Amino acid sequence: MPIDWEPIWLTLRLAGITTVLLLLIGVPLAGWLALSRFRLKPVVEALISLPLVLPPSVVGFYLLLAFSPTSALGAWLLKTVDIQLVFSFEGLVVASLLYSLPFMVHPIQAGLENLPVSWREAAYTLGQSPIRTFWRVLLPNCKPALLTGVVLTFAHTIGEFGLVLMIGGNLPGQTRVASIAIYDEVEQLHFETAHAYAALLLGLSFAILLLVYAINKRVTV
């Protein structure tokens, strides 16, 4: 039975959009966490890390409640900007941003924290501002960490299941990504089609990880 390529392209689209947006969000956030000292920093880090320990269905359940048109936030979004995040591709993007956030932030934060403090001090001595030092001195020396964050975020988004099922359901062309398609095909006992989807995701994930390890090895040598 031939596979439907739409879930594959939808998965890649979701992973690509999530990765780009989280790169824009995660780099400044990781820099702030790595370079600043404030009392509530552990609280912020714990909140960011919650998706690492919580089951995806738990995160999806609370997002479903928050984004529902019957909730205050959901009703406001629907009335103000005419967006319904429940059972929509836009909702999957927002949910993926929250759920994949630690996979982008933690590697970049660790990379920045491992850089010698003397680099910052030298830049400040030469009259560079903290912001300019971050973008011109520190970040260019964190390429392996940046690449790791991008790859982990992309790969993690590809593999999302429980969160996607809770917030997006199984709507063809809108929320039926590859992981949902596999589950759907297994339920219908279409094991050959499920195997085709699974093999594609397995091959893609392995190729991505192989690429990042190869690039990181060349960068660090």
Coordinates of N, CA and C in Angstrom, one line a residue:
M1 N 0.9 -1.2 0.0 CA 0.0 0.0 0.0 C 0.9 1.2 0.0
P2 N 0.8 2.1 -1.0 CA 1.6 3.3 -1.1 C 1.3 4.3 0.1
I3 N 2.4 5.0 0.6 CA 2.2 5.9 1.7 C 1.7 7.2 1.2
D4 N 1.0 8.0 2.0 CA 0.7 9.3 1.8 C 1.8 10.2 2.2
W5 N 2.4 11.0 1.3 CA 3.5 11.9 1.7 C 3.2 13.1 2.4
E6 N 1.9 13.4 2.5 CA 1.5 14.7 3.2 C 1.9 14.7 4.6
P7 N 1.7 13.6 5.4 CA 2.2 13.7 6.8 C 3.7 13.9 6.9
I8 N 4.5 13.4 6.0 CA 5.9 13.6 6.0 C 6.3 15.1 5.8
W9 N 5.7 15.7 4.8 CA 5.9 17.1 4.5 C 5.4 18.0 5.6
L10 N 4.3 17.6 6.2 CA 3.7 18.3 7.4 C 4.7 18.3 8.6
T11 N 5.2 17.1 8.8 CA 6.2 16.9 9.9 C 7.4 17.8 9.7
L12 N 8.0 17.7 8.5 CA 9.2 18.5 8.2 C 8.9 20.0 8.3
R13 N 7.7 20.4 7.8 CA 7.3 21.8 7.9 C 7.2 22.3 9.4
L14 N 6.6 21.4 10.2 CA 6.4 21.7 11.6 C 7.8 21.8 12.3
A15 N 8.7 20.8 12.0 CA 10.0 20.8 12.6 C 10.8 22.0 12.2
G16 N 10.7 22.4 10.9 CA 11.5 23.5 10.4 C 11.0 24.8 11.0
I17 N 9.7 25.1 11.0 CA 9.2 26.3 11.6 C 9.6 26.4 13.1
T18 N 9.4 25.3 13.8 CA 9.7 25.3 15.2 C 11.2 25.6 15.5
T19 N 12.0 25.0 14.7 CA 13.5 25.2 14.9 C 13.9 26.6 14.6
V20 N 13.4 27.2 13.5 CA 13.8 28.6 13.2 C 13.3 29.5 14.3
L21 N 12.0 29.4 14.7 CA 11.5 30.3 15.8 C 12.2 30.1 17.1
L22 N 12.5 28.8 17.4 CA 13.2 28.6 18.7 C 14.7 29.1 18.7
L23 N 15.3 29.1 17.5 CA 16.6 29.6 17.4 C 16.6 31.1 17.7
L24 N 15.6 31.8 17.2 CA 15.4 33.2 17.4 C 15.1 33.5 18.9
I25 N 14.3 32.6 19.5 CA 14.0 32.8 20.9 C 15.1 32.3 21.9
G26 N 15.6 31.1 21.5 CA 16.5 30.4 22.4 C 17.9 31.0 22.6
V27 N 18.4 31.6 21.5 CA 19.7 32.2 21.6 C 19.8 33.3 22.7
P28 N 18.9 34.3 22.6 CA 18.9 35.4 23.6 C 18.6 34.8 25.0
L29 N 17.7 33.9 25.1 CA 17.3 33.3 26.4 C 18.4 32.6 27.0
A30 N 19.1 31.8 26.2 CA 20.3 31.0 26.7 C 21.4 32.0 27.1
G31 N 21.6 33.0 26.3 CA 22.6 34.0 26.7 C 22.3 34.7 28.0
W32 N 21.0 35.0 28.2 CA 20.6 35.7 29.4 C 20.8 34.7 30.6
L33 N 20.5 33.5 30.5 CA 20.6 32.5 31.6 C 22.1 32.2 31.9
A34 N 22.9 32.2 30.8 CA 24.3 31.8 31.0 C 25.1 33.0 31.6
L35 N 24.8 34.2 31.3 CA 25.6 35.3 31.6 C 25.1 36.2 32.8
S36 N 23.9 36.0 33.2 CA 23.3 36.8 34.2 C 23.3 36.1 35.5
R37 N 23.2 36.8 36.6 CA 23.1 36.3 38.0 C 22.0 36.9 38.7
F38 N 20.9 36.2 38.9 CA 19.8 36.7 39.7 C 19.2 35.6 40.5
R39 N 18.4 36.0 41.5 CA 18.0 35.0 42.5 C 17.0 34.0 42.0
L40 N 16.2 34.4 41.0 CA 15.1 33.5 40.5 C 15.6 32.7 39.3
K41 N 16.9 32.7 39.0 CA 17.4 31.9 37.9 C 17.0 30.4 37.9
P42 N 17.2 29.8 39.1 CA 16.8 28.3 39.2 C 15.4 28.1 38.8
V43 N 14.5 29.0 39.2 CA 13.1 28.9 38.9 C 12.8 28.9 37.4
V44 N 13.5 29.9 36.7 CA 13.3 30.0 35.2 C 13.9 28.7 34.6
E45 N 15.0 28.3 35.0 CA 15.6 27.1 34.4 C 14.8 25.8 34.7
A46 N 14.1 25.7 35.8 CA 13.2 24.6 36.1 C 12.0 24.7 35.2
L47 N 11.5 25.8 35.0 CA 10.3 26.0 34.1 C 10.6 25.6 32.7
I48 N 11.8 26.0 32.2 CA 12.2 25.6 30.9 C 12.4 24.1 30.7
S49 N 12.9 23.5 31.8 CA 13.3 22.1 31.8 C 12.1 21.2 32.0
L50 N 10.9 21.7 32.4 CA 9.8 20.8 32.7 C 9.4 19.8 31.6
P51 N 9.5 20.2 30.3 CA 9.1 19.3 29.2 C 10.1 18.1 29.2
L52 N 11.3 18.2 29.8 CA 12.2 17.0 29.8 C 11.7 15.9 30.7
V53 N 10.9 16.2 31.8 CA 10.5 15.2 32.7 C 9.0 14.9 32.7
L54 N 8.2 15.9 32.2 CA 6.8 15.7 32.1 C 6.4 14.8 30.9
P55 N 5.4 13.9 31.1 CA 4.9 13.2 29.9 C 4.3 14.1 28.9
P56 N 4.5 13.9 27.6 CA 4.0 14.8 26.6 C 2.5 15.0 26.7
S57 N 1.8 13.9 27.2 CA 0.3 14.0 27.3 C -0.1 15.0 28.4
V58 N 0.8 15.1 29.4 CA 0.5 16.1 30.5 C 0.6 17.5 30.0
V59 N 1.7 17.8 29.3 CA 1.9 19.1 28.7 C 0.7 19.4 27.7
G60 N 0.4 18.4 26.8 CA -0.6 18.6 25.8 C -2.0 18.8 26.5
F61 N -2.3 18.1 27.6 CA -3.6 18.3 28.3 C -3.7 19.7 28.8
Y62 N -2.7 20.3 29.4 CA -2.8 21.6 30.0 C -2.8 22.7 28.8
L63 N -2.1 22.4 27.8 CA -2.2 23.3 26.6 C -3.6 23.3 26.0
L64 N -4.1 22.1 25.9 CA -5.5 21.9 25.4 C -6.5 22.7 26.2
L65 N -6.3 22.7 27.5 CA -7.2 23.5 28.4 C -7.0 25.0 28.2
A66 N -5.7 25.4 28.1 CA -5.4 26.8 27.9 C -5.8 27.4 26.6
F67 N -5.7 26.6 25.5 CA -6.0 27.1 24.2 C -7.5 26.8 23.8
S68 N -8.2 26.1 24.6 CA -9.6 25.8 24.2 C -10.4 27.1 24.1
P69 N -11.3 27.2 23.1 CA -12.1 28.4 22.9 C -13.0 28.8 24.1
T70 N -13.2 27.8 25.0 CA -14.0 28.1 26.2 C -13.1 28.7 27.4
S71 N -11.8 28.7 27.2 CA -10.9 29.3 28.2 C -10.7 30.7 27.9
A72 N -10.2 31.5 28.9 CA -10.1 32.9 28.8 C -9.1 33.2 27.7
L73 N -7.9 32.5 27.6 CA -6.9 32.8 26.6 C -7.4 32.4 25.2
G74 N -8.0 31.2 25.1 CA -8.5 30.7 23.8 C -9.6 31.6 23.3
A75 N -10.5 32.1 24.2 CA -11.6 33.0 23.7 C -11.0 34.3 23.3
W76 N -10.0 34.8 24.0 CA -9.4 36.1 23.6 C -8.7 36.0 22.3
L77 N -7.9 34.9 22.1 CA -7.3 34.7 20.8 C -8.3 34.7 19.6
L78 N -9.3 33.9 19.9 CA -10.4 33.8 18.8 C -11.1 35.1 18.5
K79 N -11.3 35.9 19.5 CA -12.0 37.1 19.3 C -11.1 38.2 18.8
T80 N -9.9 38.3 19.3 CA -9.0 39.4 19.0 C -8.3 39.2 17.6
V81 N -7.7 38.0 17.4 CA -6.9 37.8 16.2 C -7.5 36.7 15.3
D82 N -8.6 36.1 15.7 CA -9.3 35.1 14.9 C -8.4 33.9 14.7
I83 N -7.8 33.4 15.8 CA -6.9 32.2 15.7 C -7.4 31.2 16.7
Q84 N -7.7 30.0 16.3 CA -8.0 28.9 17.2 C -6.8 27.9 17.2
L85 N -6.2 27.8 18.3 CA -5.0 27.0 18.4 C -5.3 25.5 18.6
V86 N -6.4 25.2 19.1 CA -6.8 23.8 19.3 C -7.1 23.1 17.9
F87 N -6.6 22.0 17.7 CA -6.8 21.2 16.4 C -6.5 22.1 15.2
S88 N -5.3 22.7 15.2 CA -4.9 23.5 14.1 C -3.3 23.4 14.0
F89 N -2.8 23.7 12.8 CA -1.3 23.6 12.6 C -0.7 24.7 13.5
E90 N -1.3 25.9 13.6 CA -0.7 26.9 14.4 C -0.6 26.5 15.8
G91 N -1.6 25.8 16.3 CA -1.5 25.2 17.7 C -0.4 24.3 17.9
L92 N -0.1 23.4 16.8 CA 1.0 22.5 16.9 C 2.3 23.3 17.0
V93 N 2.4 24.4 16.3 CA 3.7 25.2 16.3 C 3.9 25.7 17.7
V94 N 2.8 26.3 18.3 CA 3.0 26.9 19.6 C 3.3 25.9 20.6
A95 N 2.6 24.7 20.6 CA 2.9 23.6 21.5 C 4.3 23.1 21.3
S96 N 4.8 23.0 20.1 CA 6.1 22.5 19.8 C 7.2 23.5 20.3
L97 N 6.9 24.8 20.2 CA 7.8 25.8 20.8 C 8.0 25.6 22.3
L98 N 6.9 25.4 23.0 CA 7.0 25.2 24.4 C 7.7 23.9 24.8
Y99 N 7.3 22.8 24.1 CA 7.8 21.5 24.4 C 9.3 21.3 24.0
S100 N 9.7 21.9 22.9 CA 11.1 21.7 22.5 C 12.1 22.8 23.0
L101 N 11.6 23.7 23.7 CA 12.4 24.9 24.2 C 13.7 24.4 24.9
P102 N 13.6 23.4 25.8 CA 14.9 23.1 26.5 C 15.9 22.4 25.6
F103 N 15.5 21.8 24.5 CA 16.4 21.2 23.6 C 17.2 22.2 22.8
M104 N 16.7 23.4 22.7 CA 17.4 24.5 22.1 C 18.3 25.3 23.1
V105 N 17.6 25.6 24.2 CA 18.3 26.5 25.2 C 19.4 25.8 25.9
H106 N 19.3 24.6 26.4 CA 20.3 24.0 27.2 C 21.6 23.8 26.6
P107 N 21.7 23.3 25.3 CA 23.0 23.2 24.7 C 23.7 24.5 24.5
I108 N 23.0 25.5 24.1 CA 23.6 26.9 23.9 C 24.0 27.5 25.2
Q109 N 23.2 27.3 26.2 CA 23.6 27.8 27.5 C 24.8 27.2 28.0
A110 N 24.9 25.9 27.9 CA 26.1 25.1 28.3 C 27.3 25.6 27.5
G111 N 27.2 25.8 26.2 CA 28.3 26.2 25.4 C 28.8 27.6 25.8
L112 N 27.9 28.5 26.1 CA 28.3 29.8 26.6 C 29.0 29.8 27.9
E113 N 28.4 29.0 28.8 CA 29.0 28.9 30.2 C 30.4 28.3 30.2
N114 N 30.7 27.5 29.2 CA 32.0 26.9 29.1 C 33.1 27.7 28.5
L115 N 32.7 28.9 27.9 CA 33.7 29.8 27.4 C 34.5 30.5 28.5
P116 N 35.8 30.8 28.3 CA 36.6 31.4 29.3 C 36.0 32.8 29.6
V117 N 35.9 33.1 30.9 CA 35.5 34.4 31.3 C 36.4 35.5 30.8
S118 N 37.7 35.2 30.6 CA 38.6 36.2 30.2 C 38.3 36.8 28.9
W119 N 37.6 36.1 28.0 CA 37.2 36.6 26.7 C 36.2 37.8 26.9
R120 N 35.3 37.6 27.8 CA 34.3 38.7 28.1 C 35.1 39.9 28.7
E121 N 35.9 39.6 29.6 CA 36.7 40.7 30.3 C 37.5 41.5 29.3
A122 N 38.2 40.7 28.4 CA 39.0 41.4 27.4 C 38.1 42.3 26.5
A123 N 37.0 41.8 26.1 CA 36.1 42.6 25.2 C 35.6 43.8 25.9
Y124 N 35.3 43.7 27.2 CA 34.8 44.9 28.0 C 35.9 45.9 28.1
T125 N 37.2 45.4 28.3 CA 38.3 46.3 28.5 C 38.5 47.1 27.2
L126 N 38.2 46.4 26.0 CA 38.4 47.1 24.7 C 37.2 48.0 24.4
G127 N 36.3 48.2 25.3 CA 35.2 49.1 25.1 C 33.9 48.5 24.5
Q128 N 33.9 47.2 24.4 CA 32.7 46.5 23.8 C 31.6 46.4 24.9
S129 N 30.4 46.6 24.4 CA 29.2 46.5 25.3 C 28.9 45.1 25.5
P130 N 28.1 44.7 26.6 CA 27.8 43.3 26.8 C 27.0 42.7 25.6
I131 N 26.1 43.5 25.0 CA 25.3 42.9 23.9 C 26.2 42.7 22.7
R132 N 27.1 43.6 22.4 CA 28.0 43.4 21.3 C 29.0 42.3 21.5
T133 N 29.5 42.2 22.8 CA 30.4 41.1 23.2 C 29.7 39.7 23.0
F134 N 28.4 39.7 23.3 CA 27.7 38.4 23.2 C 27.6 38.0 21.7
W135 N 27.2 39.0 20.8 CA 26.9 38.6 19.4 C 28.2 38.5 18.6
R136 N 29.2 39.3 19.0 CA 30.4 39.3 18.1 C 31.6 38.5 18.7
V137 N 31.6 38.2 20.0 CA 32.7 37.4 20.6 C 32.3 36.0 21.0
L138 N 31.2 36.0 21.8 CA 30.9 34.7 22.5 C 30.1 33.8 21.5
L139 N 29.1 34.3 20.9 CA 28.2 33.4 20.1 C 29.0 32.8 18.9
P140 N 29.9 33.5 18.2 CA 30.6 32.8 17.1 C 31.5 31.7 17.6
N141 N 31.9 31.7 18.9 CA 32.7 30.6 19.4 C 31.8 29.4 20.0
C142 N 30.5 29.5 19.8 CA 29.6 28.4 20.3 C 29.0 27.7 19.1
K143 N 29.7 27.6 18.0 CA 29.0 27.0 16.8 C 28.6 25.5 17.1
P144 N 29.5 24.7 17.7 CA 29.0 23.3 18.0 C 27.7 23.3 18.9
A145 N 27.7 24.2 19.9 CA 26.5 24.2 20.7 C 25.3 24.7 20.0
L146 N 25.4 25.6 19.1 CA 24.3 26.1 18.3 C 23.8 25.0 17.4
L147 N 24.8 24.3 16.7 CA 24.4 23.2 15.8 C 23.7 22.1 16.6
T148 N 24.2 21.8 17.8 CA 23.5 20.7 18.6 C 22.1 21.1 19.0
G149 N 21.9 22.4 19.4 CA 20.6 22.9 19.7 C 19.6 22.8 18.5
V150 N 20.1 23.2 17.4 CA 19.2 23.2 16.2 C 18.9 21.8 15.8
V151 N 19.8 20.9 15.8 CA 19.6 19.5 15.4 C 18.7 18.8 16.4
L152 N 18.9 18.9 17.7 CA 18.1 18.3 18.7 C 16.7 18.8 18.7
T153 N 16.5 20.1 18.4 CA 15.2 20.7 18.3 C 14.4 20.1 17.1
F154 N 15.1 20.1 16.0 CA 14.5 19.6 14.8 C 14.1 18.1 14.9
A155 N 15.0 17.3 15.4 CA 14.8 15.9 15.6 C 13.7 15.6 16.6
H156 N 13.7 16.3 17.7 CA 12.7 16.1 18.8 C 11.3 16.5 18.3
T157 N 11.2 17.5 17.5 CA 9.9 17.9 16.9 C 9.4 16.8 16.0
I158 N 10.3 16.3 15.2 CA 9.9 15.2 14.3 C 9.3 14.0 15.0
G159 N 9.8 13.7 16.2 CA 9.3 12.6 17.0 C 8.2 12.8 17.9
E160 N 7.6 14.0 18.0 CA 6.5 14.3 18.9 C 5.3 13.5 18.6
F161 N 4.7 12.9 19.6 CA 3.4 12.2 19.4 C 2.3 12.6 20.4
G162 N 2.6 12.3 21.7 CA 1.5 12.6 22.7 C 1.0 14.0 22.7
L163 N 2.0 14.9 22.6 CA 1.6 16.3 22.6 C 0.8 16.7 21.3
V164 N 1.3 16.2 20.2 CA 0.6 16.5 18.9 C -0.8 15.9 18.9
L165 N -1.0 14.7 19.5 CA -2.3 14.0 19.5 C -3.2 14.8 20.4
M166 N -2.7 15.3 21.5 CA -3.6 16.0 22.5 C -4.1 17.3 22.0
I167 N -3.1 18.1 21.4 CA -3.5 19.5 21.0 C -4.0 19.6 19.6
G168 N -3.5 18.6 18.7 CA -3.9 18.7 17.3 C -4.8 17.7 16.8
G169 N -4.9 16.5 17.5 CA -5.8 15.5 17.0 C -5.2 14.8 15.7
N170 N -6.1 14.4 14.8 CA -5.7 13.7 13.6 C -6.4 14.2 12.4
L171 N -6.1 15.4 12.1 CA -6.8 16.0 10.9 C -5.9 16.0 9.7
P172 N -6.2 15.2 8.7 CA -5.4 15.2 7.4 C -5.1 16.5 6.8
G173 N -3.9 16.8 6.5 CA -3.5 18.0 5.9 C -3.3 19.2 6.9
Q174 N -3.7 19.0 8.2 CA -3.6 20.1 9.2 C -2.7 19.6 10.4
T175 N -3.1 18.5 11.0 CA -2.3 18.1 12.2 C -1.9 16.6 12.1
R176 N -2.2 15.9 11.0 CA -1.8 14.5 10.9 C -0.3 14.4 10.5
V177 N 0.6 14.5 11.4 CA 2.0 14.4 11.1 C 2.4 12.9 11.1
A178 N 3.7 12.7 10.8 CA 4.1 11.3 10.5 C 3.9 10.4 11.7
S179 N 4.2 10.9 12.9 CA 4.0 10.0 14.1 C 2.6 9.6 14.3
I180 N 1.6 10.5 14.0 CA 0.2 10.2 14.1 C -0.2 9.2 13.0
A181 N 0.4 9.4 11.8 CA 0.1 8.5 10.7 C 0.5 7.1 11.0
I182 N 1.7 6.9 11.7 CA 2.1 5.6 12.1 C 1.1 4.9 13.0
Y183 N 0.7 5.7 14.0 CA -0.3 5.2 15.0 C -1.6 4.8 14.3
D184 N -2.0 5.7 13.4 CA -3.3 5.5 12.7 C -3.2 4.2 11.8
E185 N -2.1 4.0 11.1 CA -1.9 2.8 10.3 C -1.8 1.5 11.1
V186 N -1.2 1.6 12.2 CA -1.1 0.4 13.1 C -2.5 0.0 13.6
E187 N -3.3 1.0 14.0 CA -4.6 0.8 14.5 C -5.5 0.1 13.4
Q188 N -5.2 0.4 12.1 CA -6.0 -0.2 11.0 C -5.3 -1.5 10.5
L189 N -4.2 -1.9 11.2 CA -3.5 -3.1 10.9 C -2.8 -3.0 9.5
H190 N -2.5 -1.8 9.1 CA -1.7 -1.6 7.9 C -0.2 -1.5 8.3
F191 N 0.3 -2.7 8.6 CA 1.7 -2.7 9.1 C 2.7 -2.3 8.1
E192 N 2.5 -2.6 6.8 CA 3.5 -2.3 5.8 C 3.6 -0.7 5.7
T193 N 2.5 -0.1 5.7 CA 2.5 1.4 5.5 C 3.1 2.0 6.8
A194 N 2.7 1.5 8.0 CA 3.3 2.0 9.2 C 4.8 1.8 9.2
H195 N 5.3 0.7 8.7 CA 6.7 0.4 8.6 C 7.4 1.4 7.7
A196 N 6.7 1.7 6.6 CA 7.3 2.7 5.6 C 7.5 4.1 6.3
Y197 N 6.5 4.5 7.0 CA 6.6 5.8 7.7 C 7.7 5.7 8.8
A198 N 7.7 4.6 9.5 CA 8.7 4.5 10.6 C 10.1 4.4 10.1
A199 N 10.3 3.7 9.0 CA 11.6 3.6 8.4 C 12.1 5.0 7.9
L200 N 11.2 5.7 7.3 CA 11.6 7.1 6.8 C 12.0 8.0 8.0
L201 N 11.3 7.9 9.1 CA 11.6 8.8 10.2 C 12.9 8.3 10.9
L202 N 13.1 6.9 10.9 CA 14.4 6.4 11.4 C 15.6 6.8 10.6
G203 N 15.4 6.7 9.3 CA 16.5 7.0 8.4 C 16.9 8.5 8.5
L204 N 15.8 9.3 8.5 CA 16.0 10.8 8.6 C 16.7 11.2 9.9
S205 N 16.2 10.6 11.0 CA 16.8 11.0 12.3 C 18.2 10.5 12.4
F206 N 18.5 9.3 11.9 CA 19.9 8.9 11.9 C 20.8 9.8 11.1
A207 N 20.3 10.2 9.9 CA 21.1 11.0 9.0 C 21.4 12.4 9.6
I208 N 20.4 12.9 10.3 CA 20.6 14.2 11.0 C 21.6 14.1 12.1
L209 N 21.5 13.1 12.9 CA 22.5 12.9 14.0 C 23.9 12.6 13.5
L210 N 24.0 11.8 12.5 CA 25.3 11.5 11.9 C 25.9 12.8 11.3
L211 N 25.1 13.7 10.7 CA 25.6 14.9 10.2 C 26.1 15.8 11.3
V212 N 25.4 15.9 12.4 CA 25.8 16.9 13.4 C 27.1 16.4 14.1
Y213 N 27.2 15.0 14.3 CA 28.4 14.5 14.9 C 29.6 14.7 14.0
A214 N 29.4 14.5 12.7 CA 30.5 14.7 11.8 C 31.0 16.2 11.7
I215 N 30.0 17.1 11.7 CA 30.3 18.5 11.6 C 31.0 19.0 12.9
N216 N 30.5 18.5 14.1 CA 31.0 18.9 15.4 C 32.5 18.4 15.5
K217 N 32.7 17.2 14.9 CA 34.1 16.7 15.0 C 35.1 17.6 14.2
R218 N 34.6 18.0 13.0 CA 35.5 18.9 12.2 C 35.7 20.2 12.8
V219 N 34.6 20.8 13.5 CA 34.7 22.1 14.1 C 35.7 22.1 15.3
T220 N 35.6 21.0 16.1 CA 36.4 20.9 17.3 C 37.8 20.4 17.1
V221 N 38.1 19.9 15.9 CA 39.5 19.4 15.7 C 40.4 20.6 15.5

